mmCIF file of C-alpha atoms and ligand atoms in Angstrom:
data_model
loop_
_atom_site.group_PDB
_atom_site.id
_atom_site.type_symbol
_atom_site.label_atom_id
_atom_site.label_comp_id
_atom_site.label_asym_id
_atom_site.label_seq_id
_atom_site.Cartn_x
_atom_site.Cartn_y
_atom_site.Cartn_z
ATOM 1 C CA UNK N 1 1.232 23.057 -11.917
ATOM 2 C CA UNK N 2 2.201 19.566 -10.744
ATOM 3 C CA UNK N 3 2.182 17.061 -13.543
ATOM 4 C CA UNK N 4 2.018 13.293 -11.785
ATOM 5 C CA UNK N 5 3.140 10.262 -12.772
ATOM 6 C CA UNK N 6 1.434 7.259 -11.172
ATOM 7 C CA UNK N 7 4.098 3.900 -12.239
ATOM 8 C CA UNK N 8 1.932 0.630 -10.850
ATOM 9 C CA UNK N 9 -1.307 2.188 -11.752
ATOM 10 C CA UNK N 10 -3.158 -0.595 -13.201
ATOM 11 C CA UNK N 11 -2.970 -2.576 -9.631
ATOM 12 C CA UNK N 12 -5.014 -2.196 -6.686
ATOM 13 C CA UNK N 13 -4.107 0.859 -4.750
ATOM 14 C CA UNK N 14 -2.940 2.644 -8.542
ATOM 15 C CA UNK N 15 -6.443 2.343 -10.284
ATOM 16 C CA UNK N 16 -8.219 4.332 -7.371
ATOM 17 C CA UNK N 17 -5.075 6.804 -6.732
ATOM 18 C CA UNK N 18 -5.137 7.801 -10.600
ATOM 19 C CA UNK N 19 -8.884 8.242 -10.674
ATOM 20 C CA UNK N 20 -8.717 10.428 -7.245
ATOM 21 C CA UNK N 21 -6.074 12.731 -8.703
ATOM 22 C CA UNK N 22 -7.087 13.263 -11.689
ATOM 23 C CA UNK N 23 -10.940 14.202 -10.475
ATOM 24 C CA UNK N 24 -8.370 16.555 -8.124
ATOM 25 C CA UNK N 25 -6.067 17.864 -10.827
ATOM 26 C CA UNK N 26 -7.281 17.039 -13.601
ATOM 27 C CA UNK N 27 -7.010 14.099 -16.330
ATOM 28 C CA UNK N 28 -3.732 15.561 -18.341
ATOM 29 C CA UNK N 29 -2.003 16.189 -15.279
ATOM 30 C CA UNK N 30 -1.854 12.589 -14.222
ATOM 31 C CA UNK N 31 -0.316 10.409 -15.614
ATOM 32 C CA UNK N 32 -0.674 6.498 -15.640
ATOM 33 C CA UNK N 33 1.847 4.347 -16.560
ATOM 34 C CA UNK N 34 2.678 0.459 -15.787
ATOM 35 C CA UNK N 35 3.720 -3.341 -17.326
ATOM 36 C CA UNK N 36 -0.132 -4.136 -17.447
ATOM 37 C CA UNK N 37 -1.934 -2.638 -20.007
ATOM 38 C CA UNK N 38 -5.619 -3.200 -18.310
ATOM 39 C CA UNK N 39 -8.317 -0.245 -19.349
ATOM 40 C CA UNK N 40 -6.765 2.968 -17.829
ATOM 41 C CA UNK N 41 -7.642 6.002 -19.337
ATOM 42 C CA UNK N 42 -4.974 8.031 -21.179
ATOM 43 C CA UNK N 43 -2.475 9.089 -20.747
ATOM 44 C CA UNK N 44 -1.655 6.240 -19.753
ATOM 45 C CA UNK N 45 2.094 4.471 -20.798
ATOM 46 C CA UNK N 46 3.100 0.692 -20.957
ATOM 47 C CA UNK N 47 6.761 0.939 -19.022
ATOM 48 C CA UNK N 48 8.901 -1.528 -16.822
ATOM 49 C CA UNK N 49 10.006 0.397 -14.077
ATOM 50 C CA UNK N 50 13.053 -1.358 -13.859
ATOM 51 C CA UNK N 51 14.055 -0.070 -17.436
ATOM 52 C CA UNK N 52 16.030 2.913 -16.136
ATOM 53 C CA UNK N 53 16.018 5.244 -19.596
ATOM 54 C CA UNK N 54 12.461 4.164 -20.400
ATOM 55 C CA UNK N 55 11.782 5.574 -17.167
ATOM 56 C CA UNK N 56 13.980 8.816 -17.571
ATOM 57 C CA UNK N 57 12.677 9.254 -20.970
ATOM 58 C CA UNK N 58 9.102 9.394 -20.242
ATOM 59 C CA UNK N 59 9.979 11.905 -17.526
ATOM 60 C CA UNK N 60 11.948 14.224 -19.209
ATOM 61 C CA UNK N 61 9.460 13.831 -22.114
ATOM 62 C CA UNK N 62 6.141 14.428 -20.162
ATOM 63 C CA UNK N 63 7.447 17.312 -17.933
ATOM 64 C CA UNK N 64 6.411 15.354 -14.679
ATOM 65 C CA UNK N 65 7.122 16.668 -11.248
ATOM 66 C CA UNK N 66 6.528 14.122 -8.900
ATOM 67 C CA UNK N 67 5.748 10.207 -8.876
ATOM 68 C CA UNK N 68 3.744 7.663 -6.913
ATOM 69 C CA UNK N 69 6.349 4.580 -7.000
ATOM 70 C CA UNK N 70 3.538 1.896 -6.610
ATOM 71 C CA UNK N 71 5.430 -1.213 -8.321
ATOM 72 C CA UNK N 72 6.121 -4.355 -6.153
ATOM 73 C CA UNK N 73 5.890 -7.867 -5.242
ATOM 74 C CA UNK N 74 3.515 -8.351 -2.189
ATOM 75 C CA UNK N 75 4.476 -10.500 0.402
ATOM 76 C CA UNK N 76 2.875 -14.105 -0.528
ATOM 77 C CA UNK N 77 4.401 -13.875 -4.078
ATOM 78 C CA UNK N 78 7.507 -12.638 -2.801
ATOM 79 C CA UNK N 79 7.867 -15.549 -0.578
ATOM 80 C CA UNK N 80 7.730 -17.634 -4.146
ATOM 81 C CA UNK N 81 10.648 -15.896 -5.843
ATOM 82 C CA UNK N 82 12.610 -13.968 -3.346
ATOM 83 C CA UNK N 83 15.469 -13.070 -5.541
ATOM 84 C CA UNK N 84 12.941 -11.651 -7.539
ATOM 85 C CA UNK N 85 10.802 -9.682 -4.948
ATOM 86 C CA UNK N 86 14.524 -8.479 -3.915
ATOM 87 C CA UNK N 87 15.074 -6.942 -7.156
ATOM 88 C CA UNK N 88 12.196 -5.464 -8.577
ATOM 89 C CA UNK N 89 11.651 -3.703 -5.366
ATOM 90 C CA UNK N 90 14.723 -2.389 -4.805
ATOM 91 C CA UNK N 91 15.578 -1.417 -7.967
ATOM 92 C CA UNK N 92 12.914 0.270 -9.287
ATOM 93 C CA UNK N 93 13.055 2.321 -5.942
ATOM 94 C CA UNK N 94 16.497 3.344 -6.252
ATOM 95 C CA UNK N 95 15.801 4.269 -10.173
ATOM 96 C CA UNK N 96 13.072 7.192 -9.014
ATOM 97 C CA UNK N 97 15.147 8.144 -6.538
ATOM 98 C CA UNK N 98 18.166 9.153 -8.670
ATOM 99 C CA UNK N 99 15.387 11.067 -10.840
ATOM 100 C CA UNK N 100 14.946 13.337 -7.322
ATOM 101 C CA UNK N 101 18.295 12.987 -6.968
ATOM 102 C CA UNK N 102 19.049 14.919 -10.028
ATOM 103 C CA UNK N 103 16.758 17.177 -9.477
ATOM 104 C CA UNK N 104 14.485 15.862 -12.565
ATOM 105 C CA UNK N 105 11.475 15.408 -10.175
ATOM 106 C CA UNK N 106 10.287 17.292 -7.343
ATOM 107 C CA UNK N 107 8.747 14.701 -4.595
ATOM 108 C CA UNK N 108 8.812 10.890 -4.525
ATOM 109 C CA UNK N 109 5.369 8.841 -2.601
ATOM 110 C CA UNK N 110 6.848 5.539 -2.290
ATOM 111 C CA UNK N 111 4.389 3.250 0.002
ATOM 112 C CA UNK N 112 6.334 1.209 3.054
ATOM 113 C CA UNK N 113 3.686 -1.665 4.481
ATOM 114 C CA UNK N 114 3.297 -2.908 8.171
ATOM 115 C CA UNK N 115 5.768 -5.737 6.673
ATOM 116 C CA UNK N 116 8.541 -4.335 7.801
ATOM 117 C CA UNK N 117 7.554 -5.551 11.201
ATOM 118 C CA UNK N 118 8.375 -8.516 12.640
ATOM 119 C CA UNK N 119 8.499 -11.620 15.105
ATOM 120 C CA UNK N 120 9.880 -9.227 18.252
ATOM 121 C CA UNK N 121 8.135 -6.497 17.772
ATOM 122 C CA UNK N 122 5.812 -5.274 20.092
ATOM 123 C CA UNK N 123 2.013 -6.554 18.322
ATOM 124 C CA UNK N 124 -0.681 -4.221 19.855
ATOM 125 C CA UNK N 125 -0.351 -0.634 19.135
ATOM 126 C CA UNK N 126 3.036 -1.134 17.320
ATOM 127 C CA UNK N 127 5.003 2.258 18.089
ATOM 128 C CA UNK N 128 6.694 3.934 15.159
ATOM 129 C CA UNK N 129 10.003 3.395 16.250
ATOM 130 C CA UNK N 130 10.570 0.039 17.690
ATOM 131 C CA UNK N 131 12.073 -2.961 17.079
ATOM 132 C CA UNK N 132 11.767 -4.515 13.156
ATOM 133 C CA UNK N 133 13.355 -7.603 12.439
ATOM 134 C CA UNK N 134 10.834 -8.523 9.360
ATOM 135 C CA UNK N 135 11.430 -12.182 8.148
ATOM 136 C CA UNK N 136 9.819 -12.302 4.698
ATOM 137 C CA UNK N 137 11.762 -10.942 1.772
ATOM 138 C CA UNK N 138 8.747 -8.043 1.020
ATOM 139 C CA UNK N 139 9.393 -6.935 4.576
ATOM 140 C CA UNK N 140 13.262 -6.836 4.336
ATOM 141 C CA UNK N 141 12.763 -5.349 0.952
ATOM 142 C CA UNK N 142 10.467 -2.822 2.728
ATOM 143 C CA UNK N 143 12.589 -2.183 5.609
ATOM 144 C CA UNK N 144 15.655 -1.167 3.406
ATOM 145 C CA UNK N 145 13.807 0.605 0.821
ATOM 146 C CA UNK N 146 12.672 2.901 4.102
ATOM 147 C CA UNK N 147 16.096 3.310 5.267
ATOM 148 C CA UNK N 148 17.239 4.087 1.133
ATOM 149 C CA UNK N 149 14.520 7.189 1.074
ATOM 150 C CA UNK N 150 15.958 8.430 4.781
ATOM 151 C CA UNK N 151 19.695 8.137 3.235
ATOM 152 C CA UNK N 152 17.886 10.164 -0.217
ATOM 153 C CA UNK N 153 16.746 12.976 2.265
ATOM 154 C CA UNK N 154 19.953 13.471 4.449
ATOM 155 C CA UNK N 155 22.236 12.844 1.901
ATOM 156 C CA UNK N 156 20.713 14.770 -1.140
ATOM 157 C CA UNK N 157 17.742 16.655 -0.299
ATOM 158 C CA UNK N 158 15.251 14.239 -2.191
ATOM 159 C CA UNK N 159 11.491 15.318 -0.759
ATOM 160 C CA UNK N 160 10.683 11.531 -0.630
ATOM 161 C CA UNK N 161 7.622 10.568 1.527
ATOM 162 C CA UNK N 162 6.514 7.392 2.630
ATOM 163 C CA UNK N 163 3.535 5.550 4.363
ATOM 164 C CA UNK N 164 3.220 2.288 5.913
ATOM 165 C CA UNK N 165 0.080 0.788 4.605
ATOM 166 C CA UNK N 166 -2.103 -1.733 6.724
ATOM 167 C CA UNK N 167 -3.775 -4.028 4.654
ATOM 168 C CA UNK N 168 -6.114 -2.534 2.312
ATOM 169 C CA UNK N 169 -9.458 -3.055 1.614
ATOM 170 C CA UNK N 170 -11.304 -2.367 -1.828
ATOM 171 C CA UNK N 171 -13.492 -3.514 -4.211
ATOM 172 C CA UNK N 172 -12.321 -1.839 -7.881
ATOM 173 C CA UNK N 173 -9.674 -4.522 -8.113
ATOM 174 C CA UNK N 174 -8.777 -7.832 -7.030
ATOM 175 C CA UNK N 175 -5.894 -7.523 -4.292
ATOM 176 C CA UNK N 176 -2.305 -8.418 -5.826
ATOM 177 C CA UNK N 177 -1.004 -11.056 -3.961
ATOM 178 C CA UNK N 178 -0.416 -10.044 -0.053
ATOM 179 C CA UNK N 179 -1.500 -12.008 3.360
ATOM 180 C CA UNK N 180 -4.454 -9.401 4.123
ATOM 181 C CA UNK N 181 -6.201 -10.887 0.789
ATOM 182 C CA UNK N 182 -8.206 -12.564 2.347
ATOM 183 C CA UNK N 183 -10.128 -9.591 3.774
ATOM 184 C CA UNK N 184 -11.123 -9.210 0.044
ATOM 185 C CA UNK N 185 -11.963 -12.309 -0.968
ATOM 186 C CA UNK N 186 -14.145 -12.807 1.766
ATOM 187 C CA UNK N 187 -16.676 -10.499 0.752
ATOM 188 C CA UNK N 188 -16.692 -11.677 -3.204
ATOM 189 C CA UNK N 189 -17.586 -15.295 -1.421
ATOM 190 C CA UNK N 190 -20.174 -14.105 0.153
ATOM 191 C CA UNK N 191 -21.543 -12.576 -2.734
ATOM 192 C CA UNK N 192 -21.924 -14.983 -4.619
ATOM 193 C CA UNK N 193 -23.182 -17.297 -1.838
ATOM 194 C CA UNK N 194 -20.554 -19.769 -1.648
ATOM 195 C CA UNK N 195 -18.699 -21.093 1.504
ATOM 196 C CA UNK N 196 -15.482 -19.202 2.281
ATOM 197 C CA UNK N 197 -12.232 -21.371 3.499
ATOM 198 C CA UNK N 198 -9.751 -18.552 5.115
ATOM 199 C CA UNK N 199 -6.003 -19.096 4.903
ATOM 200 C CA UNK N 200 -5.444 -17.428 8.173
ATOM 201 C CA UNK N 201 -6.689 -18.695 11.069
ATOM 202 C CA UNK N 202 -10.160 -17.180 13.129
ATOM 203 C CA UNK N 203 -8.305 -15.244 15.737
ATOM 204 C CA UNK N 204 -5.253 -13.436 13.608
ATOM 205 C CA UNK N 205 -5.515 -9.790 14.265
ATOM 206 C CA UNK N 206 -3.486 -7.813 11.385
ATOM 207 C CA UNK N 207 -4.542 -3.773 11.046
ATOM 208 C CA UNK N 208 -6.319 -2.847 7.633
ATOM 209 C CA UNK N 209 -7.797 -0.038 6.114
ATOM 210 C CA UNK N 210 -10.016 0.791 3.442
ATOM 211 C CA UNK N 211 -8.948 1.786 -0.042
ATOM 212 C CA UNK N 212 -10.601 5.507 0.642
ATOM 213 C CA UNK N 213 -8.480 6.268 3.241
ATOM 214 C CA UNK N 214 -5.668 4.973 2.095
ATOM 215 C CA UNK N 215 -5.888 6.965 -1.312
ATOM 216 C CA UNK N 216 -6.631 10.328 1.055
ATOM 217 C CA UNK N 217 -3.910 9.930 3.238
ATOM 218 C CA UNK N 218 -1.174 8.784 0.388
ATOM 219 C CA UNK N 219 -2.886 12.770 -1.292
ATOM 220 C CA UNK N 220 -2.336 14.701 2.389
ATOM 221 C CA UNK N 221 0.841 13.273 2.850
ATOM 222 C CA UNK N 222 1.717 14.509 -0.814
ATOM 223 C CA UNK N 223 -0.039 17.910 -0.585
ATOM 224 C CA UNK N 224 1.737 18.527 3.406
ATOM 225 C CA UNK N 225 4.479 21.357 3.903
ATOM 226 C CA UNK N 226 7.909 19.436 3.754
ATOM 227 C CA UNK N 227 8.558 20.721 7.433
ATOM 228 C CA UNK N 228 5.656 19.445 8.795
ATOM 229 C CA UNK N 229 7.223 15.698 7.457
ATOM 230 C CA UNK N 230 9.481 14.856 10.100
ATOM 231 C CA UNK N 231 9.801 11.032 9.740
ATOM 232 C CA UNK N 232 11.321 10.323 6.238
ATOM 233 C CA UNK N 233 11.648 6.162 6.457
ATOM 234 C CA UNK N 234 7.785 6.370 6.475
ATOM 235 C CA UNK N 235 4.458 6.850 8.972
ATOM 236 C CA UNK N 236 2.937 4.517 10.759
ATOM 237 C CA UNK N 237 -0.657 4.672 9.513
ATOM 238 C CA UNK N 238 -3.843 2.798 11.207
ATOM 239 C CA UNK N 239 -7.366 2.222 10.500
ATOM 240 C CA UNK N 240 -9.085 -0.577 11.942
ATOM 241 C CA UNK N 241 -8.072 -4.309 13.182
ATOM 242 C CA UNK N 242 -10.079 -7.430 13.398
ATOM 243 C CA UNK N 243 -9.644 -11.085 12.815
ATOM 244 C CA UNK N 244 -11.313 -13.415 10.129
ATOM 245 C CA UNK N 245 -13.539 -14.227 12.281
ATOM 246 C CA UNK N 246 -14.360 -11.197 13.932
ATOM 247 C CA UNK N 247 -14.841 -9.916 10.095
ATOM 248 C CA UNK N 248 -16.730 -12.758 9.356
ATOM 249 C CA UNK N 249 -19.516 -12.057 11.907
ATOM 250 C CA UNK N 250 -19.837 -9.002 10.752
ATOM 251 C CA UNK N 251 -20.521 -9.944 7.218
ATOM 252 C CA UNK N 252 -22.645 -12.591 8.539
ATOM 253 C CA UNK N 253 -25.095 -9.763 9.752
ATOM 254 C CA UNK N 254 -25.502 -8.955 6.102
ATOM 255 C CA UNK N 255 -25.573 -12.327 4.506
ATOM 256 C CA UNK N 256 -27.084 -14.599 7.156
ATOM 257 C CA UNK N 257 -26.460 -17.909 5.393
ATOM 258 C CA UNK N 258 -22.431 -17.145 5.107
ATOM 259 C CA UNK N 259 -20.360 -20.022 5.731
ATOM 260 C CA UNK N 260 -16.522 -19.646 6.822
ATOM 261 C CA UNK N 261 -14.162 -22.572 7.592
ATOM 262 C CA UNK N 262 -10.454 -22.507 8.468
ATOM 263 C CA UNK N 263 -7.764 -23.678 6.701
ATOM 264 C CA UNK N 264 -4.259 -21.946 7.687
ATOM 265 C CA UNK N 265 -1.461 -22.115 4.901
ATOM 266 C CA UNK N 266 1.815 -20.472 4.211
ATOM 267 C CA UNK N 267 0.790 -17.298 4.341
ATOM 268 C CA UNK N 268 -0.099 -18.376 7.997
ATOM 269 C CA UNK N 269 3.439 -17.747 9.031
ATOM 270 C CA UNK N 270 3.518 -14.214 7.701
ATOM 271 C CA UNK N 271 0.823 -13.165 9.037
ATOM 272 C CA UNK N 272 1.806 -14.141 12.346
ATOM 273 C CA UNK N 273 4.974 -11.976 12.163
ATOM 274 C CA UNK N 274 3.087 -9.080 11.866
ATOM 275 C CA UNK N 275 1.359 -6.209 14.381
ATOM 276 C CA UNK N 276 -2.307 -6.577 15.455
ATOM 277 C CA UNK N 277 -2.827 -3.045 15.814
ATOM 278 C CA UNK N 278 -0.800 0.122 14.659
ATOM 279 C CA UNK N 279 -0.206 3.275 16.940
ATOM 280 C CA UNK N 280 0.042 6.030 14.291
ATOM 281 C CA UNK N 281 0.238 9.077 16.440
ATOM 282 C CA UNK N 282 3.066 10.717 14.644
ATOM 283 C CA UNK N 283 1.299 10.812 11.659
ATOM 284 C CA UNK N 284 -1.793 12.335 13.442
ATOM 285 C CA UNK N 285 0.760 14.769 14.762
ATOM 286 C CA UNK N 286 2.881 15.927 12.145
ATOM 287 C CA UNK N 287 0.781 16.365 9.128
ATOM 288 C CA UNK N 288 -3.007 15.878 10.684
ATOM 289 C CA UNK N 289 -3.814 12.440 9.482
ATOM 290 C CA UNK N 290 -7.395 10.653 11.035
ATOM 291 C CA UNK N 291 -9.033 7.783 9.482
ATOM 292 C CA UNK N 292 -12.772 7.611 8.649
ATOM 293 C CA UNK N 293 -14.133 4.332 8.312
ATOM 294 C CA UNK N 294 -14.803 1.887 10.888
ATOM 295 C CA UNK N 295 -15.136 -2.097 10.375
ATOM 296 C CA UNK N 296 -19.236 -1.745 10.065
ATOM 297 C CA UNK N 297 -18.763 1.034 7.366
ATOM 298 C CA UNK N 298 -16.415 -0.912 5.818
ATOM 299 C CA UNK N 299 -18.405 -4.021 5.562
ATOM 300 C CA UNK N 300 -21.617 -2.165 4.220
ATOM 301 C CA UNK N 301 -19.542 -0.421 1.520
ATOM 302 C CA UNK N 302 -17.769 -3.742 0.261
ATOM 303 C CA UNK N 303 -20.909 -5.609 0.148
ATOM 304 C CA UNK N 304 -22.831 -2.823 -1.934
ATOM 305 C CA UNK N 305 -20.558 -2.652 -4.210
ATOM 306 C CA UNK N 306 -19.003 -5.807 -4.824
HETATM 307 P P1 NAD I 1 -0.560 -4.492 -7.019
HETATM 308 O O1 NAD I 1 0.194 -5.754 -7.103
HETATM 309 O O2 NAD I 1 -2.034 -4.519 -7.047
HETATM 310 O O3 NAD I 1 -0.069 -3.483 -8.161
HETATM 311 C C1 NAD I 1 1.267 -3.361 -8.541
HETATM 312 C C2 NAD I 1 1.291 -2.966 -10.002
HETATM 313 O O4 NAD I 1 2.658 -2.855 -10.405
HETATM 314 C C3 NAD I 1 0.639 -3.996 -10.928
HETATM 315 O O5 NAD I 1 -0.362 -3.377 -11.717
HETATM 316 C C4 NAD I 1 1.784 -4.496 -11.790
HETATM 317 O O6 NAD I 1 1.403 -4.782 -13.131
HETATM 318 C C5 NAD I 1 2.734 -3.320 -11.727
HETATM 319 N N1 NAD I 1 4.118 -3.710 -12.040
HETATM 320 C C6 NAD I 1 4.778 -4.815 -11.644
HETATM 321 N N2 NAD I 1 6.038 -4.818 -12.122
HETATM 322 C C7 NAD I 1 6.169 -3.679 -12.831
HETATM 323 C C8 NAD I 1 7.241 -3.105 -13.563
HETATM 324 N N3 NAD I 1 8.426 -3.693 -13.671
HETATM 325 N N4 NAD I 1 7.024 -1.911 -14.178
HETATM 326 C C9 NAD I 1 5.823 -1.292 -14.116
HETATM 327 N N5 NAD I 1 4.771 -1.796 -13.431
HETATM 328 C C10 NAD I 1 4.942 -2.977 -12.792
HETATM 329 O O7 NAD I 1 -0.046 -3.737 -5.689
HETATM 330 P P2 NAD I 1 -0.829 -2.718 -4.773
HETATM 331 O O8 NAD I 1 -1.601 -3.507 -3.776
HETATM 332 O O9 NAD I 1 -1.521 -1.714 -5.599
HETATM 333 O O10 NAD I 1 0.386 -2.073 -3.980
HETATM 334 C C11 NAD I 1 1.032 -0.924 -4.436
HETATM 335 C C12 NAD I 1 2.144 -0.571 -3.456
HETATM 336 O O11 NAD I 1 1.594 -0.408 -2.151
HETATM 337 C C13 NAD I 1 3.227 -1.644 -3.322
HETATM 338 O O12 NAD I 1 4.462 -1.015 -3.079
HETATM 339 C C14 NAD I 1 2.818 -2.393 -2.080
HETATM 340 O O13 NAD I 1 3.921 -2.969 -1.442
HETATM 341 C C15 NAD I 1 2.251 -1.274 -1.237
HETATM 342 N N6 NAD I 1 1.319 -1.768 -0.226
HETATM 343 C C16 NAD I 1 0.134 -2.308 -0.585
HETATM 344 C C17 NAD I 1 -0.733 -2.774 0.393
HETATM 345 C C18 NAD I 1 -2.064 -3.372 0.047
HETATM 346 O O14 NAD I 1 -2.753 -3.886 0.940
HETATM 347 N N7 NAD I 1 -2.493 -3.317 -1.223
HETATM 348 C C19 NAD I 1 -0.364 -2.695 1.753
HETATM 349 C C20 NAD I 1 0.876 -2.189 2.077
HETATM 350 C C21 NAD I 1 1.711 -1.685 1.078
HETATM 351 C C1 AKB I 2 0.441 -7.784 1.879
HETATM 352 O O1 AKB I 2 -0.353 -8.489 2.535
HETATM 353 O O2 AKB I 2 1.502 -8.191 1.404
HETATM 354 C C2 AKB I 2 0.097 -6.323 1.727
HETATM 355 C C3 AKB I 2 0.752 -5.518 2.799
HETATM 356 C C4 AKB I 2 0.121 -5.409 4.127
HETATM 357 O O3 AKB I 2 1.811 -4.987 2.582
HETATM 358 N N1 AKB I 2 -1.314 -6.188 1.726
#
């Protein structure tokens, strides 16, 4: 039996992943562990990932087999303490690896982003293998943390598996501090009927994908045969793409007195640097993946239940 630790559970993607493995395997087998101590259920641990033997310890002590590595800085925070962003997502990476490494766990999930794209590469129906020439510290930190698991795999035989999230799209939990946030905090506006100024401007395309999805495919990719997981930086993945204001109109349909206005900031830049669309057709092809849920589903689900 597979006992799971979840580190980063208490954030966005973590709260929904714990609850959707444990209804799967069962509430001892997963466990949740991270700095935050918000209301998970137990077993749930308070840890910093970047504490190597508080790590190992709680390992050795709970008899876990594999771990979803979901700590990190996002990429707007990053870009507000870079040295920091640098550190805590490279290090606690390269701690859970070593665990593999040693043959103390089984499998690694660590989560790559579309950030690890860039300025040059191609934006509609970005390939898997292209160029990447990210210029935020999240995507660099991304980027090399993708290349780390590949050098895992080769070098020591560490079943490490990775996916590169689009921006996702849930309403459980408040995003943690990315560029797609504002595909969130849209819909909370417009629940509670008050204007909504976007920091990206109406016509940025940047893929996204809701939380459901993104919990299955992180669980497929997990559950595959390690042959059938050729790529071992990390997938492409895709869902939808639209724009603010494209997402706006939508909402609009549900909400007719919605108001959006513009107002580009930092996070501007970022978003710029990144792909429009995603091609994902290796991970279609090598372990089956297909997304469900268009922009209209989407849209109805976040408003009835935010
Ligand atoms: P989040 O910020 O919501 O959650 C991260 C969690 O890590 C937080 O609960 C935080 O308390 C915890 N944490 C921070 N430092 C820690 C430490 N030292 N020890 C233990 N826990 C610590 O992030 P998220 O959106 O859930 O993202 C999870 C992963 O998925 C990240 O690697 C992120 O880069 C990646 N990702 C997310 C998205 C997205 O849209 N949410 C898209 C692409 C990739
Ligand atoms: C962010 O915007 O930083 C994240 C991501 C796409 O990695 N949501």
């Amino acid at each position: 039996m597979e006992k799971s630790l979840v580190i980063g559970a208490a954030g966005q993607i973590g709260t929904e992943l714990v609850s959707e493995l444990r209804s799967k395997r069962g509430i001892a087998n997963v466990i949740a562990a991270d700095l935050r101590v918000d209301n998970l259920a137990s077993p749930f641990y308070e840890l910093d990932a970047t504490n190597e033997s508080a790590l190992r310890d709680l390992v050795l002590n709970e008899g876990v087999t594999e771990i979803y590595h979901l700590v990190a800085i996002l990429s707007a925070t990053g870009e507000k303490a870079p040295k920091r962003a640098w550190e805590l997502n490279m290090k606690t990476l390269l701690n859970i690896l070593d665990l593999a490494k040693e043959r103390i766990i089984q499998r690694v999930f660590w989560p790559s982003s579309i950030a690890v794209f860039g300025p040059s590469t191609p934006k509609i129906k970005t390939p898997q293998f292209t160029v990447m020439d990210p210029n935020t510290v999240y995507g660099i930190s991304k980027s090399a943390g993708e290349l780390w698991c590949q050098y895992y795999f080769e070098n020591y035989g560490v079943d490490v598996r990775s996916i590169r999230y689009p921006g996702l799209i849930s309403w459980k939990t408040m995003p943690g501090g990315g560029t797609t946030d504002y595909a969130i905090e849209i819909f909370h506006s417009a629940r509670k009927g008050i204007d909504f100024r976007s920091f990206l401007g109406p016509d940025t395309r940047l893929p996204m994908m809701y939380m459901d999805d993104a919990v299955r495919a992180t669980i497929e990719i997990m559950e595959a045969d390690p042959d059938s997981i050729k790529i071992r930086t990390s997938y492409n993945l895709s869902g939808v793409d639209f724009t603010p204001r494209e997402l706006f109109d939508e909402i609009k349909k549900i909400y007719p007195e919605f108001n959006i206005t513009f107002k580009p900031d930092s996070r501007q830049k970022i978003a710029d640097s990144w792909p429009g669309s995603i091609d994902d057709s290796e991970a279609k092809l090598d372990w089956g993946w297909n997304h469900k849920f268009d922009t209209k589903a989407i849209v109805k689900l976040m408003s009835d239940n935010i």
